[in-house]
Amino acid sequence: MTDTKSRNLFILLCLAPALIMFVLFMVIPTAEIFRMSLYQWGGLSGSQHFIGLDNFRSLWNDMNFIRSVQNSILLIVVVALITIVFALFIASVLVREDTRGSTFFRIVFYIPNILSIVVIAGIFSAIYSPSTGLLNSFLDLLQLEGLQRRWLGNETIVIYSVAAALIWQATGYYMVMYLSSIASIPSSYYEAASLEGISRFKEFTSITLPLIWSTIRTTLTFYIISTVNLSFLLVTAMTGGGPNRSSEVFLSYMYNQAYGNSSYGYGMAIAVVVFIFLFSISAIVSSITKRDVLEY
Amino acid sequence: MIKASVLFSMSTVLLAVGLVACGNDEATTGSEESTTFHVAALESGYGSEMWEDVIEAYGAANEDVTVKLTTESNLEEVIRPSMQAGDYPDVVLLAMNREEALTETLVRENGLENITEVLNRNVYGEEQSVEDKLIDGFTETFATNPYADGETYLAPMFYSPTGLFYNVGLLEEKGWDVPETWDEMWELGDKAQEEGIWLFTYATASYFDTLLGSMLYASGGTDFYNSVMMYEEGVWEKTEAKQVLETIQQLADYTHPDTVANANPNDFRRNQQLILNNEALFMPNGTWVEGEMEDAPREDNFEWGMMPVPSFGEGEDRYAFSFFEQIWVPSAAENKDTAKEFITYMYSEEAASIFLDHGAVQPIEGITDELEGARQVYYGVYDDENVLPAMGTFVSTEPVPGVSMSETLYGSIDSIMNDTMTVEQWQNKIQEANDQLKQAVE
């Protein structure tokens, strides 16, 4: 056997365990989800009825599913936009400004990210409590009683209350990613800008933003996937999808249908739509944010 | 090449170890001659010790049977994966109307064993049949005979009367009578509101299942209730149904304003706390609420009380819905005969006494005579001649994707309370769901 052949065989053998695991635990289950979405099945018995695309046709007319899609998209957009602004602002200030106690602030901002989502649900339930909650009490203190709301009881507001908790949880994580990117930009660029006398805002848009663009692009995909996953956990723990399904999101509705309504096949059809949606939106975002990579 | 072979061998071994680690590591017990059968029971407010005691007592009388017991508060999540892999428990204690709906899924998939003949068997070690020991009516609802064909697939186990819970001390202190009709409720609501107390609150909208059930009985009687449970065509357009829906809407004016904001899995106890703080007068609940709020702070004059749901007219029957848990045998179980015999043992004096010691009451004739204290008061709610028990649930249907009667009927109540949905919109939604499910009745 030649050296090249034995080397290729060696590489193949090294890769084999990971590949087998990947096929067993990722490829096959994903293919199974696509297969099961074509069946009417409760999830337990052996009686599966092939119904073609009927589950997808039902989805099209299911207003509760449509509402969960609207809520999920709203959360993705609101959480991504606000978190990116907060995280970039905090990261820039902590790196570029001579902030006293910056290490302390880094820790404080990162702490929410290491908390369990159930703990976050508990914290925000206490904040949003109508009569004893921090938020309404604070508004009362500022004599802004007119702004007081029942944050988890109002069907229009509840999804924004969920968004606020997600933003609070996510800011620290993305801040750390942006911190490391901004810190690696050579300080000479900023010194030159300073000599030119440009403003902090112009410095941010002309130097910082273009040089960390590839990091921002990567995090945009993270925002999409993590918002879909975490919103399911938070909604399940904090609102139960209520009041009257007004805070239902993609995955909570999928779970509700697959188990609570004994429609496992239908739940898998929702999973397929979510899968395709996430893939498509990530590809679109990646494509429209593509820029030439600036090197330094 | 030797290196490659060694690495390949190592990776194969690692992969095999990994796969073996993912396998089922449950140990089986018992000798070759003995039968090992698996009991899975929900660990509810009664605790798991109750089941351990019962299994020990059953094991002492059946040395050739080894029982494997699984008790978990999230039982569905524990047994569902095994069931999907084909490993079914032999007996399961798990009620209907739970969020994960495992029992309903098996009913819908014809996955339960017909246990009608068990009712005619003698109770284990006794001369009386199971049917003779059970209180009348408990094996005649869709909660035990889900296909409306007279055949029993689920046996009734622990029952609990439900009604409107309140603070007896507050009503006594204020000199207010317990209302018997809805008109008296509204009068009391006006009086209470003058003192800054709201008439009503609820833990979550799903707690309306028993309240609405009692109201449907009170509005149209047993036949009307059954026609609702059978998804009869146009049933929600009848005046009896509209009377119930409009009463709920009127109740919204008397409901504590924080209720909907707290009516979620995280905060529902805050609504229950409103009763203990004398901020609201009544809430729909079951006898378990006393244990659930055992450690909660309360007003000095607090004493739990429960009343049946008010009637629509003076002197008419009032109802208190009996919620009960069910025990059943999956048709895929391995030891069905042993499981059926085990079910008869559940109604023996020995088992009933153990259950009772832990606070669980079974629908056995004469068992309420053994109750003491507050439990005697709750279970004695039917002693009043105008108070009748209400029982049952919706008949089983094929699953209809995206359509759930309980979500439509009870979930919408939050919107009624928020005044974001009218009674007509609610009625139309229910009727629409009713029509879709009617076509799916098995």
XYZ file of C-alpha atoms in Angstrom:
738
model
C 0.000 0.000 0.000
C 1.324 3.392 -0.933
C 1.931 6.089 1.625
C -0.917 8.235 0.247
C -3.400 5.380 0.445
C -2.449 4.484 3.991
C -2.605 8.147 4.987
C -6.102 8.513 3.491
C -7.208 5.363 5.245
C -5.802 6.679 8.487
C -7.708 9.982 8.080
C -10.886 8.093 7.251
C -10.527 5.882 10.302
C -9.944 8.893 12.523
C -13.032 10.578 11.166
C -15.198 7.473 11.281
C -16.367 7.633 14.927
C -17.429 11.270 14.620
C -19.079 10.632 11.258
C -20.986 7.607 12.534
C -22.157 9.560 15.574
C -23.168 12.488 13.369
C -25.195 10.255 11.059
C -26.770 8.333 13.959
C -27.717 11.277 16.120
C -28.158 14.139 13.642
C -28.818 12.984 10.089
C -31.138 10.049 10.803
C -33.316 11.879 13.413
C -33.635 14.881 11.071
C -34.658 12.612 8.196
C -37.128 10.894 10.575
C -38.734 14.259 11.394
C -39.293 14.881 7.684
C -40.743 11.371 7.294
C -43.047 11.600 10.331
C -44.433 14.941 9.174
C -46.177 13.006 6.398
C -48.058 10.756 8.821
C -51.030 11.012 11.139
C -49.714 9.538 14.334
C -50.175 10.090 18.083
C -46.573 9.229 18.854
C -47.057 6.034 20.829
C -48.788 3.231 18.950
C -47.532 1.488 15.837
C -50.478 2.710 13.764
C -49.125 5.436 11.517
C -51.323 6.589 8.623
C -49.604 8.122 5.636
C -51.462 11.346 4.776
C -49.002 13.004 2.411
C -48.883 16.773 2.808
C -52.168 17.060 4.750
C -50.375 18.177 7.925
C -48.823 21.059 5.996
C -52.203 21.987 4.487
C -53.715 22.080 8.001
C -50.846 24.288 9.145
C -51.631 26.802 6.442
C -55.158 27.263 7.871
C -54.216 27.063 11.551
C -54.483 30.596 12.938
C -52.832 29.563 16.213
C -49.775 28.433 14.256
C -49.779 31.663 12.254
C -49.854 33.610 15.521
C -46.925 31.586 16.882
C -44.988 32.372 13.667
C -45.738 36.085 14.045
C -44.610 36.028 17.671
C -41.404 34.162 16.834
C -40.492 36.529 14.010
C -41.262 39.540 16.217
C -39.017 38.133 18.945
C -36.175 37.387 16.521
C -36.256 40.925 15.108
C -36.764 42.812 18.383
C -34.303 40.734 20.411
C -31.608 40.793 17.719
C -31.883 44.540 17.053
C -31.956 45.694 20.663
C -29.395 43.188 21.912
C -26.932 44.072 19.163
C -27.195 47.788 20.013
C -26.823 47.211 23.762
C -24.021 44.662 23.425
C -22.027 46.779 20.954
C -22.465 49.930 23.030
C -21.386 48.266 26.276
C -18.479 46.456 24.590
C -17.234 49.694 22.967
C -17.452 51.638 26.190
C -15.695 48.929 28.181
C -12.834 48.598 25.656
C -12.414 52.101 24.324
C -13.187 54.230 27.354
C -11.143 54.281 30.506
C -14.017 52.968 32.611
C -13.414 52.534 36.321
C -14.352 49.012 37.457
C -14.652 47.679 33.899
C -13.895 44.096 35.033
C -16.719 44.335 37.538
C -19.124 45.515 34.835
C -18.013 42.718 32.483
C -18.911 40.174 35.161
C -22.204 41.866 36.023
C -23.300 42.010 32.390
C -22.295 38.385 31.784
C -24.013 36.891 34.864
C -27.545 36.666 33.324
C -26.108 34.385 30.654
C -25.069 31.725 33.132
C -28.431 31.673 34.914
C -30.910 28.920 34.165
C -33.824 30.105 32.055
C -36.188 28.950 34.834
C -34.410 31.305 37.251
C -34.747 34.105 34.704
C -38.460 33.329 34.412
C -38.738 33.607 38.202
C -36.818 36.899 38.295
C -38.914 38.493 35.567
C -42.166 37.186 37.018
C -41.232 39.048 40.195
C -40.319 42.167 38.210
C -43.576 42.086 36.235
C -45.865 41.270 39.191
C -48.791 43.707 38.863
C -49.091 44.871 42.469
C -45.739 44.102 44.103
C -43.419 43.949 41.073
C -40.279 46.039 40.700
C -41.339 47.613 37.406
C -44.745 48.924 38.464
C -43.337 50.015 41.856
C -40.555 51.932 40.104
C -43.065 53.670 37.814
C -45.108 54.495 40.886
C -42.024 56.009 42.523
C -41.492 58.218 39.471
C -45.180 59.185 39.613
C -45.694 57.568 36.201
C -48.772 55.574 37.208
C -50.151 56.042 33.717
C -47.420 53.775 32.349
C -48.146 50.939 34.759
C -49.369 47.795 33.044
C -50.188 44.173 33.786
C -47.104 43.072 31.878
C -47.924 39.369 31.683
C -51.705 39.762 31.630
C -52.127 42.084 28.669
C -52.365 40.111 25.416
C -50.720 42.868 23.354
C -47.845 43.571 25.714
C -46.928 40.086 26.939
C -44.710 39.222 23.954
C -42.632 42.372 24.532
C -42.308 41.393 28.203
C -40.864 38.068 27.036
C -38.554 39.941 24.630
C -37.195 42.142 27.442
C -36.241 39.068 29.489
C -34.511 37.521 26.457
C -32.557 40.732 25.792
C -31.448 40.913 29.432
C -30.293 37.317 29.233
C -28.471 37.617 25.902
C -26.691 40.995 26.144
C -23.763 39.738 28.251
C -23.000 36.819 25.945
C -22.804 38.929 22.793
C -20.989 41.674 24.683
C -18.148 39.237 25.390
C -17.935 38.282 21.706
C -17.812 41.911 20.591
C -15.372 42.775 23.394
C -12.806 40.318 22.135
C -13.194 41.546 18.544
C -12.936 45.218 19.432
C -9.958 44.581 21.724
C -8.025 43.014 18.853
C -8.263 46.145 16.656
C -4.835 47.855 16.711
C -4.922 50.991 18.872
C -2.913 52.891 16.232
C -6.100 53.180 14.130
C -7.869 54.966 16.944
C -4.800 57.132 17.663
C -4.745 58.261 14.033
C -8.483 58.992 14.174
C -7.965 60.957 17.332
C -5.285 63.070 15.642
C -7.737 63.728 12.831
C -10.183 64.960 15.511
C -13.117 62.753 14.529
C -16.008 62.153 16.899
C -16.497 58.984 18.974
C -19.563 58.067 16.904
C -17.682 58.495 13.611
C -14.796 56.479 15.096
C -17.261 53.684 15.894
C -18.913 53.653 12.457
C -15.696 54.087 10.454
C -13.257 51.897 12.373
C -14.899 49.618 14.930
C -17.952 48.512 12.968
C -16.180 47.633 9.669
C -13.381 45.792 11.455
C -15.677 43.587 13.568
C -18.223 43.054 10.791
C -17.418 39.349 10.380
C -18.104 38.788 14.106
C -21.419 40.644 13.848
C -22.387 38.520 10.835
C -21.687 35.336 12.747
C -23.671 36.514 15.763
C -26.711 37.339 13.606
C -27.166 33.610 12.956
C -26.718 32.943 16.676
C -29.455 35.503 17.471
C -31.913 33.736 15.192
C -31.275 30.228 16.500
C -30.921 31.108 20.185
C -34.038 33.310 20.211
C -36.131 30.486 18.773
C -34.753 27.995 21.326
C -34.724 30.220 24.406
C -38.120 31.766 23.737
C -39.612 28.249 23.958
C -38.042 27.697 27.374
C -38.952 31.127 28.689
C -42.528 31.035 27.411
C -43.034 27.555 28.856
C -41.690 28.587 32.262
C -43.057 32.119 32.494
C -46.344 32.497 30.597
C -47.353 28.991 29.534
C -48.114 30.532 26.107
C -50.879 32.686 27.612
C -52.967 34.686 28.097
C -55.076 32.832 25.541
C -52.069 31.779 23.440
C -50.938 35.371 22.889
C -47.300 34.523 23.776
C -47.160 31.175 21.982
C -43.991 30.719 19.877
C -42.873 28.183 17.237
C -41.574 25.480 19.506
C -44.103 25.855 22.321
C -46.883 25.368 19.774
C -45.061 22.392 18.283
C -44.751 20.800 21.742
C -48.370 21.607 22.530
C -49.589 19.888 19.354
C -47.198 16.914 19.398
C -48.009 15.964 22.998
C -50.959 17.949 24.387
C -53.112 17.401 21.279
C -51.861 13.872 20.472
C -50.864 15.077 16.979
C -47.242 13.961 16.793
C -47.149 13.997 12.995
C -48.550 17.530 12.956
C -45.941 18.569 15.528
C -43.238 17.172 13.256
C -44.694 19.162 10.331
C -44.250 22.289 12.475
C -40.666 21.154 13.189
C -40.006 20.848 9.448
C -41.340 24.361 8.828
C -39.191 25.722 11.673
C -36.147 23.882 10.293
C -36.636 25.280 6.787
C -37.457 28.738 8.148
C -34.307 28.883 10.265
C -32.130 27.655 7.428
C -33.634 30.110 4.949
C -33.561 33.163 7.180
C -29.980 32.433 8.269
C -28.938 32.108 4.620
C -30.714 35.343 3.664
C -29.188 37.274 6.571
C -25.768 35.854 5.789
C -26.113 36.765 2.132
C -27.329 40.359 2.571
C -24.693 41.155 5.195
C -21.804 39.875 3.072
C -18.974 42.407 2.786
C -15.299 42.228 1.836
C -13.340 41.178 4.872
C -11.050 43.969 6.040
C -7.718 42.792 7.336
C -5.507 44.553 9.811
C -0.209 0.931 9.182
C 0.028 -0.665 12.613
C -0.658 2.752 14.124
C -3.770 3.093 11.952
C -5.019 -0.355 12.978
C -4.490 0.456 16.629
C -6.310 3.768 16.280
C -9.149 2.098 14.371
C -9.514 -0.536 17.099
C -9.512 2.140 19.779
C -12.106 4.252 17.995
C -14.332 1.198 17.453
C -14.106 0.330 21.136
C -14.896 3.937 22.119
C -17.861 4.012 19.764
C -19.154 0.716 21.130
C -18.753 1.948 24.705
C -20.628 5.123 23.814
C -23.478 3.231 22.231
C -23.700 0.800 25.136
C -23.809 3.774 27.529
C -26.853 5.071 25.674
C -28.668 1.811 26.240
C -31.191 0.954 28.932
C -29.465 0.187 32.200
C -32.570 -0.622 34.225
C -32.012 -3.629 36.397
C -34.648 -6.306 36.562
C -35.377 -8.099 39.742
C -37.039 -11.337 40.655
C -36.316 -14.970 40.046
C -37.111 -16.904 36.874
C -40.350 -18.278 38.326
C -41.692 -14.989 39.625
C -43.566 -12.443 37.517
C -42.052 -8.989 37.415
C -44.500 -6.327 36.611
C -44.155 -2.592 36.363
C -46.373 -0.052 38.104
C -46.022 3.604 37.063
C -47.840 6.139 39.223
C -47.949 9.914 39.217
C -46.326 11.397 42.303
C -48.989 13.961 43.125
C -49.678 15.863 46.338
C -50.174 12.564 48.143
C -46.449 11.756 47.828
C -44.620 8.649 46.613
C -44.405 6.973 50.027
C -48.074 6.035 49.698
C -47.284 3.926 46.628
C -44.243 2.348 48.246
C -46.443 1.269 51.200
C -49.137 -0.165 48.930
C -46.602 -2.048 46.802
C -44.969 -3.446 49.949
C -48.345 -4.642 51.253
C -49.207 -6.187 47.867
C -45.774 -7.833 47.660
C -46.199 -9.349 51.129
C -49.371 -11.108 49.980
C -47.893 -12.121 46.580
C -44.432 -13.509 47.022
C -44.295 -14.786 43.448
C -44.798 -11.280 42.076
C -41.992 -8.752 41.988
C -43.193 -5.215 41.483
C -41.083 -2.516 39.879
C -42.426 0.896 40.886
C -41.913 4.212 39.092
C -43.320 7.302 40.797
C -42.472 10.704 39.398
C -44.175 14.082 39.401
C -43.319 14.345 35.679
C -44.362 10.763 34.980
C -45.217 11.396 31.327
C -41.699 12.604 30.557
C -40.215 9.553 32.282
C -42.338 6.787 30.767
C -43.061 8.229 27.312
C -39.576 7.531 25.841
C -39.683 3.915 27.091
C -43.167 3.497 25.684
C -42.037 4.864 22.334
C -39.292 2.237 22.428
C -41.923 -0.461 23.083
C -41.324 -0.891 26.825
C -44.712 -0.280 28.442
C -45.541 -0.286 32.173
C -48.162 -2.896 33.109
C -50.309 -0.547 35.200
C -50.372 3.257 35.079
C -51.985 5.732 37.477
C -52.292 8.922 35.463
C -55.327 11.154 35.078
C -56.788 12.705 31.944
C -56.789 16.469 31.336
C -53.086 16.876 32.058
C -50.995 19.115 29.833
C -48.925 16.288 28.314
C -52.132 14.313 27.574
C -50.422 10.912 27.617
C -53.610 9.163 28.772
C -55.687 10.858 26.072
C -53.090 9.941 23.425
C -53.365 6.260 24.326
C -57.165 6.492 24.351
C -57.089 8.077 20.901
C -54.687 5.436 19.603
C -56.778 2.566 21.048
C -53.814 1.782 23.262
C -55.732 0.891 26.445
C -56.837 -2.549 27.570
C -60.576 -3.091 28.023
C -61.012 -3.674 31.773
C -64.812 -3.985 31.903
C -64.540 -7.542 33.229
C -62.324 -6.335 36.092
C -65.361 -4.542 37.526
C -67.116 -7.907 37.898
C -64.125 -9.586 39.519
C -63.963 -9.885 43.289
C -61.704 -7.411 45.025
C -58.388 -9.117 45.809
C -58.813 -11.236 48.959
C -62.440 -10.147 49.474
C -65.890 -11.485 48.616
C -67.305 -8.293 47.093
C -66.912 -7.343 43.430
C -65.129 -4.146 42.399
C -68.340 -2.735 40.920
C -70.246 -3.329 44.160
C -67.606 -1.514 46.165
C -67.471 1.533 43.907
C -69.823 4.472 44.445
C -72.507 4.553 41.716
C -71.819 6.709 38.699
C -68.042 6.600 38.777
C -67.774 4.018 35.989
C -70.439 5.538 33.770
C -68.712 8.617 32.393
C -66.473 9.294 29.393
C -63.613 9.582 31.866
C -63.800 5.793 32.353
C -65.654 4.727 29.172
C -64.036 7.075 26.642
C -65.616 5.579 23.507
C -69.233 5.947 24.736
C -69.813 2.231 24.123
C -70.394 1.146 27.713
C -66.973 -0.510 27.895
C -64.592 0.544 30.673
C -60.958 1.277 29.864
C -59.969 3.386 32.869
C -60.778 2.635 36.507
C -61.565 5.532 38.869
C -59.038 5.991 41.660
C -58.619 9.022 43.906
C -61.434 11.547 43.786
C -61.775 15.042 45.051
C -64.865 17.238 45.122
C -64.223 20.636 43.606
C -66.111 23.879 44.060
C -65.582 27.476 45.005
C -63.088 27.865 47.852
C -63.286 30.782 50.256
C -62.357 32.075 53.706
C -65.104 31.035 56.123
C -63.723 33.457 58.737
C -64.085 36.487 56.434
C -67.723 35.770 55.579
C -68.550 35.212 59.248
C -66.760 38.383 60.291
C -68.623 40.474 57.719
C -71.929 38.706 58.354
C -72.237 37.664 54.699
C -74.195 34.519 53.776
C -72.735 31.924 51.444
C -74.462 32.633 48.091
C -76.594 29.853 46.608
C -77.560 31.473 43.301
C -75.664 33.614 40.796
C -77.932 36.581 41.655
C -76.828 36.261 45.277
C -73.230 36.073 44.028
C -73.570 39.405 42.205
C -75.192 41.001 45.304
C -72.345 39.763 47.471
C -69.867 40.947 44.833
C -71.270 44.502 45.019
C -71.147 44.478 48.810
C -67.592 43.153 48.870
C -66.423 45.665 46.285
C -67.546 48.503 48.560
C -65.023 47.150 51.061
C -62.289 46.789 48.470
C -62.631 43.016 48.147
C -63.100 41.354 44.762
C -65.672 38.590 44.378
C -63.641 36.180 42.278
C -60.228 35.010 41.129
C -58.874 31.839 39.514
C -55.481 30.083 39.534
C -55.293 29.524 35.762
C -57.965 29.346 33.082
C -57.703 25.534 33.060
C -59.329 25.531 36.536
C -62.571 26.422 34.777
C -62.891 22.807 33.615
C -64.687 21.811 36.798
C -66.483 25.148 37.269
C -67.831 25.187 33.716
C -68.781 21.517 34.043
C -70.878 22.239 37.136
C -72.445 25.255 35.422
C -73.386 23.225 32.344
C -75.035 20.641 34.596
C -76.879 23.389 36.504
C -77.974 25.104 33.309
C -79.321 22.156 31.340
C -79.140 19.013 33.475
C -77.418 15.707 32.806
C -78.757 15.236 29.256
C -77.565 18.657 28.172
C -74.157 18.087 29.774
C -73.822 14.760 27.951
C -74.793 16.350 24.642
C -72.034 18.917 25.171
C -69.555 16.138 25.971
C -70.683 14.271 22.812
C -70.084 17.373 20.641
C -73.751 17.415 19.579
C -74.400 19.643 16.584
C -75.361 23.209 17.478
C -75.198 22.508 21.205
C -73.276 25.697 21.952
C -75.956 27.781 20.270
C -78.583 26.633 22.772
C -79.792 29.045 25.465
C -78.447 26.766 28.223
C -74.923 27.120 26.824
C -75.264 30.854 26.253
C -76.457 31.289 29.851
C -73.205 29.697 31.075
C -70.971 31.779 28.775
C -72.745 35.034 29.675
C -72.397 34.255 33.388
C -68.635 33.866 32.921
C -68.599 37.217 31.116
C -70.486 38.833 34.008
C -68.019 37.239 36.404
C -65.269 39.195 34.610
C -66.630 42.435 36.148
C -66.110 40.964 39.612
C -62.718 39.330 39.022
C -59.595 40.650 40.748
C -57.735 42.741 38.128
C -54.382 41.005 38.727
C -55.822 37.567 38.011
C -54.982 37.184 34.297
C -51.427 38.500 34.821
C -50.845 35.804 37.433
C -52.744 33.017 35.665
C -49.631 31.220 34.376
C -47.547 28.217 35.484
C -45.127 30.435 37.419
C -47.491 32.760 39.295
C -50.815 30.949 39.755
C -50.221 30.667 43.512
C -50.352 34.477 43.718
C -53.997 34.260 42.666
C -54.633 31.599 45.295
C -52.886 33.890 47.793
C -55.518 36.569 47.082
C -58.031 34.364 48.942
C -55.691 33.927 51.912
C -55.105 37.705 52.003
C -58.855 38.503 51.908
C -58.369 40.369 48.626
C -60.789 38.081 46.759
C -63.707 35.980 48.010
C -64.009 32.856 45.830
C -61.891 30.736 43.495
C -62.573 27.444 41.706
C -60.294 24.730 43.071
C -60.052 21.212 44.520
C -59.317 19.842 47.976
C -55.595 19.699 47.109
C -55.347 23.504 47.403
C -55.184 23.235 51.181
C -51.930 21.236 50.962
C -50.631 23.362 48.102
C -50.955 26.567 50.184
C -50.065 24.930 53.498
C -47.040 27.150 54.156
C -48.457 30.358 52.686
C -49.065 33.344 54.981
C -52.724 34.140 55.690
C -55.054 36.473 57.559
C -55.709 35.682 61.240
C -59.353 34.833 60.605
C -58.558 32.413 57.785
C -60.352 29.070 57.584
C -60.789 27.120 54.337
C -64.350 26.593 53.134
C -65.787 25.135 49.925
C -69.205 25.672 48.413
C -70.885 24.089 45.395
C -71.222 26.199 42.257
C -74.287 28.504 42.557
C -77.487 27.638 40.703
C -79.084 29.843 38.073
C -82.442 30.026 39.876
C -83.585 29.917 43.480
C -84.151 26.401 44.828
C -82.574 24.753 41.762
C -79.912 22.040 42.026
C -76.344 23.077 42.647
C -73.386 20.986 41.516
C -69.902 20.217 42.808
C -67.731 18.565 40.159
C -65.917 15.410 41.266
C -62.456 15.309 39.797
C -60.888 11.863 39.798
C -57.671 10.214 38.710
C -57.679 7.002 36.694
C -55.707 3.764 36.693
C -55.346 1.825 33.449
C -53.548 -0.993 31.670
C -51.803 -0.308 28.332
C -52.836 -2.866 25.714
C -49.124 -3.340 24.933
C -48.361 -4.324 28.544
C -46.668 -7.692 29.037
C -48.453 -8.829 32.207
C -52.038 -7.816 31.642
C -53.587 -10.494 33.857
C -51.405 -9.612 36.830
C -52.126 -5.948 36.152
C -55.883 -6.523 36.223
C -55.608 -8.442 39.463
C -53.501 -5.615 40.871
C -56.300 -3.166 39.988
C -58.788 -5.227 42.031
C -56.317 -5.033 44.926
C -56.436 -1.226 44.692
C -59.994 -1.343 46.070
C -59.212 -3.727 48.955
C -59.658 -2.530 52.518
C -55.907 -2.855 53.045
C -54.991 -0.637 50.052
C -57.815 1.857 50.658
C -56.677 2.273 54.253
C -53.070 2.992 53.165
C -54.259 5.494 50.573
C -56.526 7.162 53.121
C -53.677 7.495 55.632
C -51.860 9.557 52.986
C -54.905 11.701 52.233
C -56.053 9.966 49.024
C -59.771 9.129 48.986
C -61.153 6.495 46.606
C -64.744 6.326 45.354
C -65.572 3.384 47.629
C -68.984 3.129 49.333
C -68.839 4.317 52.955
C -65.297 5.704 52.771
C -66.428 9.259 53.599
C -67.557 8.001 57.046
C -63.888 7.515 57.873
C -62.894 11.083 57.046
C -62.203 13.692 59.692
C -61.835 17.469 59.992
C -61.853 19.653 56.879
C -61.848 16.622 54.566
C -65.144 15.492 56.092
C -66.593 18.922 55.281
C -65.325 18.867 51.684
C -66.447 15.321 50.911
C -69.717 15.961 52.752
C -70.632 18.682 50.237
C -73.174 16.303 48.679
C -74.972 15.784 51.996
C -77.092 18.857 51.215
C -80.139 17.588 49.312
C -79.872 20.313 46.650
C -76.228 19.577 45.905
C -75.438 16.932 43.291
C -72.166 15.471 42.025
C -71.076 16.309 38.495
C -68.614 14.095 36.636
C -67.217 13.402 33.211
C -65.201 14.696 30.325
C -65.422 14.994 26.545
C -65.845 11.806 24.543
C -62.697 10.607 22.799
C -62.097 11.771 19.241
C -59.474 11.236 16.600
C -56.884 14.006 17.027
C -57.697 17.069 14.940
C -54.510 19.050 14.280
C -54.674 22.532 15.728
C -58.072 22.006 17.360
C -58.435 21.531 21.099
C -61.760 21.951 22.875
C -60.168 22.585 26.265
C -57.925 25.323 24.828
C -60.885 26.913 23.047
C -63.334 26.584 25.907
C -61.149 27.393 28.908
C -58.107 29.148 27.374
C -60.315 31.875 25.859
C -61.556 32.841 29.332
C -58.424 34.979 29.854
C -59.537 37.056 26.849
C -63.094 37.285 28.211
C -61.658 38.553 31.503
C -59.485 41.066 29.621
C -62.516 42.139 27.585
C -60.634 41.485 24.349
C -63.136 38.864 23.201
C -66.936 39.065 23.173
C -69.223 36.242 24.233
C -70.401 35.915 20.607
C -66.801 35.480 19.371
C -66.148 32.934 22.116
C -69.357 31.072 21.329
C -68.506 30.961 17.613
C -65.007 29.667 18.322
C -66.370 26.920 20.566
C -69.035 25.986 18.044
C -66.435 25.810 15.274
C -64.182 23.545 17.365
C -67.245 21.496 18.342
C -68.163 20.916 14.686
C -64.615 19.876 13.767
C -64.347 17.464 16.693
C -67.849 16.065 16.089
C -66.623 14.696 12.767
C -63.673 13.084 14.529
C -65.658 11.207 17.193
C -64.463 7.599 17.036
